């Protein structure tokens, strides 16, 4: 940001220096005021865009954090369901063995 400001300042100084040598004082003031107002308008436009992007960034960051928390919750649920599935499979094997044993009698 500082580099941009320095470049802008140097550019403005060059423009003003050229204007002083070429134009009369009335033309110079009129042109200078016009350029200052134009630069101010452009600066306000850029600042507005920056603020829009800043707002979008904050919103996106909040959503990412929320989704990250939800993702961790879902991971733990998947892990718990996988463990439950293992236990159910083992229980099913035990029941199948029990049924097979009863059929043999």
XYZ file of C-alpha atoms in Angstrom:
105
model
C 0.000 0.000 0.000
C 2.854 2.401 0.823
C 4.543 1.658 -2.494
C 1.303 2.523 -4.317
C 1.059 5.801 -2.383
C 4.657 6.717 -3.179
C 4.159 6.022 -6.879
C 0.943 8.041 -6.873
C 2.670 10.921 -5.111
C 5.581 10.920 -7.568
C 3.163 10.796 -10.505
C 1.148 13.696 -9.105
C 4.316 15.755 -8.582
C 5.404 15.121 -12.169
C 2.008 16.122 -13.538
C 1.931 19.307 -11.471
C 5.491 20.241 -12.486
C 4.667 19.827 -16.184
C 1.470 21.851 -15.819
C 3.280 24.744 -14.134
C 5.718 25.170 -17.011
C 3.184 24.895 -19.831
C 0.036 26.791 -18.752
C -1.048 30.162 -17.430
C -2.022 30.395 -13.762
C -5.783 30.444 -14.484
C -5.587 27.453 -16.814
C -3.282 25.747 -14.367
C -5.657 26.172 -11.415
C -8.693 25.085 -13.416
C -6.925 22.018 -14.752
C -5.342 21.221 -11.399
C -8.665 21.405 -9.563
C -10.252 19.166 -12.201
C -7.456 16.601 -11.854
C -7.597 16.679 -8.055
C -11.351 16.098 -8.115
C -10.926 13.323 -10.678
C -8.200 11.678 -8.564
C -10.368 12.009 -5.470
C -13.288 10.361 -7.264
C -11.079 7.514 -8.455
C -9.661 7.089 -4.953
C -13.151 6.927 -3.475
C -14.179 4.359 -6.092
C -11.121 2.202 -5.367
C -11.669 2.528 -1.623
C -15.303 1.457 -2.063
C -14.198 -1.602 -4.031
C -11.629 -2.397 -1.347
C -14.287 -2.202 1.363
C -16.580 -4.494 -0.667
C -13.792 -7.057 -1.010
C -12.942 -6.718 2.678
C -16.572 -7.460 3.578
C -16.655 -10.452 1.222
C -13.406 -11.731 2.745
C -14.741 -11.500 6.305
C -17.968 -13.250 5.290
C -16.102 -16.003 3.437
C -13.675 -16.480 6.326
C -16.589 -16.871 8.735
C -18.238 -19.426 6.447
C -14.977 -21.380 6.099
C -14.561 -21.520 9.877
C -18.164 -22.668 10.289
C -17.766 -25.347 7.620
C -14.493 -26.479 9.166
C -16.204 -27.011 12.527
C -19.061 -28.844 10.828
C -16.543 -30.975 8.913
C -14.813 -32.020 12.141
C -18.185 -32.926 13.653
C -19.080 -35.031 10.618
C -15.690 -36.774 10.741
C -16.258 -37.781 14.348
C -19.763 -39.004 13.489
C -18.405 -41.091 10.604
C -15.756 -42.567 12.908
C -18.407 -43.408 15.527
C -20.629 -45.014 12.881
C -17.697 -47.047 11.553
C -16.976 -48.323 15.069
C -20.652 -49.143 15.565
C -20.678 -50.968 12.233
C -17.681 -53.089 13.314
C -19.419 -54.003 16.561
C -22.629 -54.872 14.686
C -20.698 -57.106 12.252
C -19.030 -58.908 15.150
C -22.397 -59.311 16.860
C -23.881 -60.653 13.608
C -21.063 -63.205 13.303
C -21.713 -64.323 16.872
C -25.432 -64.712 16.169
C -24.743 -66.658 12.958
C -22.445 -69.022 14.864
C -25.107 -69.452 17.520
C -27.738 -70.273 14.892
C -25.384 -72.744 13.181
C -24.732 -74.446 16.526
C -28.458 -74.775 17.254
C -29.070 -76.242 13.782
C -26.469 -78.923 14.435
C -28.302 -80.132 17.546
